[in-house]
CSV table of C-alpha atoms in Angstrom, one decimal:
chain,number,residue,atom,x,y,z
A,962,UNK,CA,0.0,0.0,0.0
A,963,UNK,CA,0.9,3.7,0.0
A,964,UNK,CA,1.9,4.0,-3.6
A,965,UNK,CA,2.6,7.3,-5.3
A,966,UNK,CA,2.8,7.6,-9.1
A,967,UNK,CA,4.1,10.3,-11.3
A,968,UNK,CA,3.4,11.0,-14.9
A,969,UNK,CA,5.2,11.3,-17.2
A,970,UNK,CA,8.4,9.6,-16.0
A,971,UNK,CA,10.4,11.4,-18.6
A,972,UNK,CA,9.7,14.5,-20.8
A,973,UNK,CA,11.6,16.5,-23.3
A,974,UNK,CA,10.3,19.8,-24.4
A,975,UNK,CA,11.3,22.9,-26.3
A,976,UNK,CA,12.3,26.1,-24.6
A,977,UNK,CA,9.3,28.4,-24.0
A,978,UNK,CA,6.7,25.6,-23.8
A,979,UNK,CA,4.8,24.5,-20.6
A,980,UNK,CA,5.0,21.0,-19.1
A,981,UNK,CA,2.6,19.5,-16.6
A,982,UNK,CA,3.6,16.7,-14.2
A,983,UNK,CA,1.0,14.7,-12.3
A,984,UNK,CA,1.5,13.2,-8.9
A,985,UNK,CA,-1.1,10.7,-7.7
A,986,UNK,CA,-1.6,8.8,-4.5
A,987,UNK,CA,-3.0,5.5,-5.7
A,988,UNK,CA,-4.3,3.8,-2.6
A,989,UNK,CA,-4.7,6.6,0.0
A,990,UNK,CA,-5.9,10.1,0.3
A,991,UNK,CA,-3.3,12.8,0.8
A,992,UNK,CA,-4.3,16.2,2.1
A,993,UNK,CA,-0.7,17.3,1.7
A,994,UNK,CA,1.7,16.7,-1.1
A,995,UNK,CA,5.2,18.0,-1.6
A,996,UNK,CA,7.2,18.9,-4.7
A,997,UNK,CA,11.0,18.6,-4.7
A,998,UNK,CA,13.6,19.3,-7.3
A,999,UNK,CA,16.8,17.3,-7.4
A,1000,UNK,CA,19.9,18.4,-9.2
A,1001,UNK,CA,22.5,15.8,-10.2
A,1002,UNK,CA,24.4,14.4,-7.2
A,1003,UNK,CA,22.6,16.7,-4.8
A,1004,UNK,CA,19.9,16.5,-2.2
A,1005,UNK,CA,16.2,17.2,-2.6
A,1006,UNK,CA,15.2,20.8,-2.6
A,1007,UNK,CA,11.7,21.4,-1.4
A,1008,UNK,CA,9.9,23.6,-3.8
A,1009,UNK,CA,6.5,23.8,-2.4
A,1010,UNK,CA,3.9,22.2,-0.1
A,1011,UNK,CA,0.6,21.5,-1.8
A,1012,UNK,CA,-2.5,21.3,0.3
A,1013,UNK,CA,-5.8,20.0,-1.1
A,1014,UNK,CA,-8.2,22.8,-1.8
A,1015,UNK,CA,-5.9,25.6,-1.0
A,1016,UNK,CA,-3.0,27.5,-2.5
A,1017,UNK,CA,0.4,26.0,-2.4
A,1018,UNK,CA,3.1,27.3,0.0
A,1019,UNK,CA,6.3,28.0,-1.9
A,1020,UNK,CA,9.7,27.9,-0.5
A,1021,UNK,CA,11.9,31.0,-0.6
A,1022,UNK,CA,13.4,31.5,-4.0
A,1023,UNK,CA,10.9,29.4,-5.9
A,1024,UNK,CA,8.9,31.4,-8.5
A,1025,UNK,CA,5.2,30.6,-7.9
A,1026,UNK,CA,4.3,32.0,-11.3
A,1027,UNK,CA,6.7,29.7,-13.0
A,1028,UNK,CA,6.0,26.6,-11.1
A,1029,UNK,CA,2.2,26.3,-10.9
A,1030,UNK,CA,0.9,23.8,-8.4
A,1031,UNK,CA,-2.7,22.6,-8.2
A,1032,UNK,CA,-4.0,20.1,-5.7
A,1033,UNK,CA,-7.6,19.8,-6.8
A,1034,UNK,CA,-8.4,16.4,-5.2
A,1035,UNK,CA,-7.1,14.2,-2.3
A,1036,UNK,CA,-5.3,12.0,-4.7
A,1037,UNK,CA,-3.9,14.3,-7.4
A,1038,UNK,CA,-1.5,17.2,-7.4
A,1039,UNK,CA,0.0,18.8,-10.6
A,1040,UNK,CA,3.1,20.8,-11.2
A,1041,UNK,CA,3.2,22.9,-14.3
A,1042,UNK,CA,6.5,24.4,-15.4
A,1043,UNK,CA,5.5,27.4,-17.5
A,1044,UNK,CA,7.7,28.9,-20.2
A,1045,UNK,CA,10.3,26.3,-19.6
A,1046,UNK,CA,14.0,27.1,-20.1
A,1047,UNK,CA,17.0,24.8,-20.2
A,1048,UNK,CA,17.9,25.7,-16.6
A,1049,UNK,CA,14.6,24.2,-15.5
A,1050,UNK,CA,15.9,20.8,-16.6
A,1051,UNK,CA,16.0,18.6,-13.6
A,1052,UNK,CA,14.5,15.6,-11.8
A,1053,UNK,CA,11.2,16.5,-10.1
A,1054,UNK,CA,10.0,14.3,-7.3
A,1055,UNK,CA,6.6,14.5,-5.5
A,1056,UNK,CA,5.6,13.0,-2.3
A,1057,UNK,CA,2.4,12.4,-0.6
A,1058,UNK,CA,1.9,12.6,3.2
A,1059,UNK,CA,0.0,9.9,4.9
A,1060,UNK,CA,-1.2,11.2,8.2
A,1061,UNK,CA,-2.6,9.2,11.1
A,1062,UNK,CA,-0.6,6.4,12.6
A,1063,UNK,CA,2.2,6.2,10.0
A,1064,UNK,CA,2.9,9.9,9.5
A,1065,UNK,CA,5.1,9.2,6.5
A,1066,UNK,CA,5.9,10.7,3.2
A,1067,UNK,CA,5.7,8.4,0.2
A,1068,UNK,CA,7.7,9.4,-2.8
A,1069,UNK,CA,6.8,9.2,-6.4
A,1070,UNK,CA,9.4,7.7,-8.8
A,1071,UNK,CA,10.3,11.1,-10.2
A,1072,UNK,CA,10.0,12.9,-13.5
A,1073,UNK,CA,13.1,13.7,-15.6
A,1074,UNK,CA,12.5,17.0,-17.4
A,1075,UNK,CA,14.8,18.0,-20.2
A,1076,UNK,CA,14.3,21.4,-21.8
A,1077,UNK,CA,16.0,21.9,-25.2
B,921,UNK,CA,15.3,25.5,13.2
B,922,UNK,CA,15.4,22.0,11.8
B,923,UNK,CA,18.3,20.7,9.8
B,924,UNK,CA,20.2,17.5,9.0
B,925,UNK,CA,23.9,17.1,8.5
B,926,UNK,CA,25.0,14.0,6.7
B,927,UNK,CA,28.4,12.5,6.0
B,928,UNK,CA,29.6,13.5,2.6
B,929,UNK,CA,30.5,10.9,0.1
B,930,UNK,CA,31.0,9.2,-2.1
B,931,UNK,CA,31.7,6.1,-0.2
B,932,UNK,CA,33.2,3.0,-1.9
B,933,UNK,CA,33.4,-0.3,-0.1
B,934,UNK,CA,34.2,-3.8,-1.0
B,935,UNK,CA,31.4,-6.4,-0.8
B,936,UNK,CA,30.9,-7.7,2.8
B,937,UNK,CA,32.5,-4.6,4.4
B,938,UNK,CA,31.0,-2.8,7.3
B,939,UNK,CA,29.1,0.4,6.5
B,940,UNK,CA,28.5,3.5,8.6
B,941,UNK,CA,27.0,6.7,7.3
B,942,UNK,CA,26.9,9.4,9.9
B,943,UNK,CA,23.9,11.7,10.3
B,944,UNK,CA,23.3,14.4,13.0
B,945,UNK,CA,20.4,16.7,13.3
B,946,UNK,CA,19.2,19.9,14.8
B,947,UNK,CA,15.6,20.2,15.8
B,948,UNK,CA,13.3,21.7,18.3
B,949,UNK,CA,11.2,19.2,20.3
B,950,UNK,CA,11.2,15.6,19.4
B,951,UNK,CA,11.5,14.9,15.7
B,952,UNK,CA,11.0,11.6,13.9
B,953,UNK,CA,14.1,10.4,12.0
B,954,UNK,CA,14.3,8.5,8.7
B,955,UNK,CA,16.7,7.0,6.3
B,956,UNK,CA,15.7,6.9,2.6
B,957,UNK,CA,17.4,5.1,-0.2
B,958,UNK,CA,17.5,6.2,-3.9
B,959,UNK,CA,18.6,3.6,-6.5
B,960,UNK,CA,19.8,4.9,-9.8
B,961,UNK,CA,17.1,6.5,-11.9
B,962,UNK,CA,14.4,5.9,-9.2
B,963,UNK,CA,12.6,7.9,-6.6
B,964,UNK,CA,13.2,7.7,-2.8
B,965,UNK,CA,12.2,4.7,-0.8
B,966,UNK,CA,11.9,4.6,2.9
B,967,UNK,CA,14.6,2.3,4.4
B,968,UNK,CA,13.9,2.7,8.1
B,969,UNK,CA,12.7,5.1,10.7
B,970,UNK,CA,12.6,5.8,14.4
B,971,UNK,CA,10.1,8.0,16.1
B,972,UNK,CA,11.5,8.5,19.6
B,973,UNK,CA,14.7,8.5,21.5
B,974,UNK,CA,16.5,5.1,21.8
B,975,UNK,CA,14.3,3.6,19.1
B,976,UNK,CA,16.2,1.4,16.6
B,977,UNK,CA,15.0,1.3,13.1
B,978,UNK,CA,16.0,-1.7,11.0
B,979,UNK,CA,15.3,-3.1,7.5
B,980,UNK,CA,17.2,-5.3,5.0
B,981,UNK,CA,20.2,-5.6,7.4
B,982,UNK,CA,20.4,-1.8,7.9
B,983,UNK,CA,20.1,-0.3,11.4
B,984,UNK,CA,20.0,3.1,12.9
B,985,UNK,CA,19.5,4.2,16.5
B,986,UNK,CA,17.9,7.5,17.5
B,987,UNK,CA,20.4,9.0,19.9
B,988,UNK,CA,19.0,12.1,21.6
B,989,UNK,CA,22.0,12.8,23.7
B,990,UNK,CA,24.3,13.0,20.6
B,991,UNK,CA,21.5,14.1,18.2
B,992,UNK,CA,22.5,11.4,15.8
B,993,UNK,CA,20.9,8.7,13.7
B,994,UNK,CA,23.9,6.9,12.1
B,995,UNK,CA,23.1,4.2,9.5
B,996,UNK,CA,25.0,0.9,9.8
B,997,UNK,CA,25.1,-2.4,8.0
B,998,UNK,CA,27.4,-5.2,8.9
B,999,UNK,CA,28.0,-6.7,5.5
B,1000,UNK,CA,27.2,-4.7,2.4
B,1001,UNK,CA,26.3,-6.2,-1.0
B,1002,UNK,CA,26.7,-4.8,-4.5
B,1003,UNK,CA,22.9,-4.3,-4.6
B,1004,UNK,CA,23.2,-1.8,-1.8
B,1005,UNK,CA,24.9,0.7,-4.1
B,1006,UNK,CA,22.6,3.7,-4.0
B,1007,UNK,CA,22.3,7.2,-2.5
B,1008,UNK,CA,21.2,7.3,1.1
B,1009,UNK,CA,19.4,10.3,2.6
B,1010,UNK,CA,18.9,11.0,6.3
B,1011,UNK,CA,15.8,13.0,7.0
B,1012,UNK,CA,13.8,14.3,9.9
B,1013,UNK,CA,10.2,15.3,10.4
B,1014,UNK,CA,9.6,18.0,13.0
B,1015,UNK,CA,7.6,17.5,16.1
B,1016,UNK,CA,4.9,19.7,14.7
B,1017,UNK,CA,3.9,19.8,11.1
B,1018,UNK,CA,4.6,17.3,8.4
B,1019,UNK,CA,7.5,18.9,6.5
B,1020,UNK,CA,10.6,16.8,6.0
B,1021,UNK,CA,14.2,18.0,6.1
B,1022,UNK,CA,16.8,16.1,4.1
B,1023,UNK,CA,20.5,15.7,4.3
B,1024,UNK,CA,22.6,16.1,1.2
B,1025,UNK,CA,22.7,12.4,0.5
B,1026,UNK,CA,25.6,10.0,0.6
B,1027,UNK,CA,26.4,8.0,-2.5
B,1028,UNK,CA,27.5,4.4,-1.8
B,1029,UNK,CA,29.2,2.1,-4.3
B,1030,UNK,CA,29.9,-1.5,-3.4
B,1031,UNK,CA,32.4,-3.3,-5.5
B,1032,UNK,CA,32.6,-7.1,-5.8
C-alpha cells in the first residue's frame, strides 16, 4: 500500500513551452503533497507544499508563477512548469503525506525534465 | 530550526565490508528520523525510521538508533552487498507539522 505515481516519467520539451507533471496517491488520500527538485548528485530541494483545496506554499526563491501547483483532489497534485528554459531541466519528485498512525511521506518515482 | 547534516560521500566499499553513514540533526522538540534510499534512476524509498529516543529502526540488514544525547541517527550495515549501491538520505520530520528536512545524501558504491 501507500503507492505514489508520477506521470510522465520522462519528458523532453522545447524552450518556451509548458509542461505538466502529475502526482497521484494510488491507494490513499493525501491532504498534503510536496514537490521537490533534485539536481545531479545533490539532495532534494523542497519547492512547495501543496494542500488540497488551498493555495500551495512555496519555499523561498521558488517562483510561484513559473511553477504552478494545483491540488484539486485528495489523490492528485499537478506541477506545471511554465515557459520552460534549459535551466529548468532537472529531476522533479513529488511525495504524498500519509497522516494518522504512520505519519510518513511516500515518494513518487520522479520525472526527468529536459528542456532543449 | 530543523536541519540534517550528513556525512559526505562518495563512499566506496568492497562487498561484505561494514558500512557506517553518519547523520546528525538539529531540531526543536522531538523529531522523527528517517533513512531513505534512492537507487539509480528511481525515486526515494523509505529504508527505516525511528520516532522516539533510543528507538532502533531496521530493515534489510540496515540499522540506525535514535540517539537524543548526541542528536545522531547513524546508518549501519554489517555486510554490504553490490545491490546496496545507491544514494542514502537522512531526514527528519519535525515534532509539529509534516514537513521533512533532508540531508545532502551519501552515495555508496559497493564493488565485488
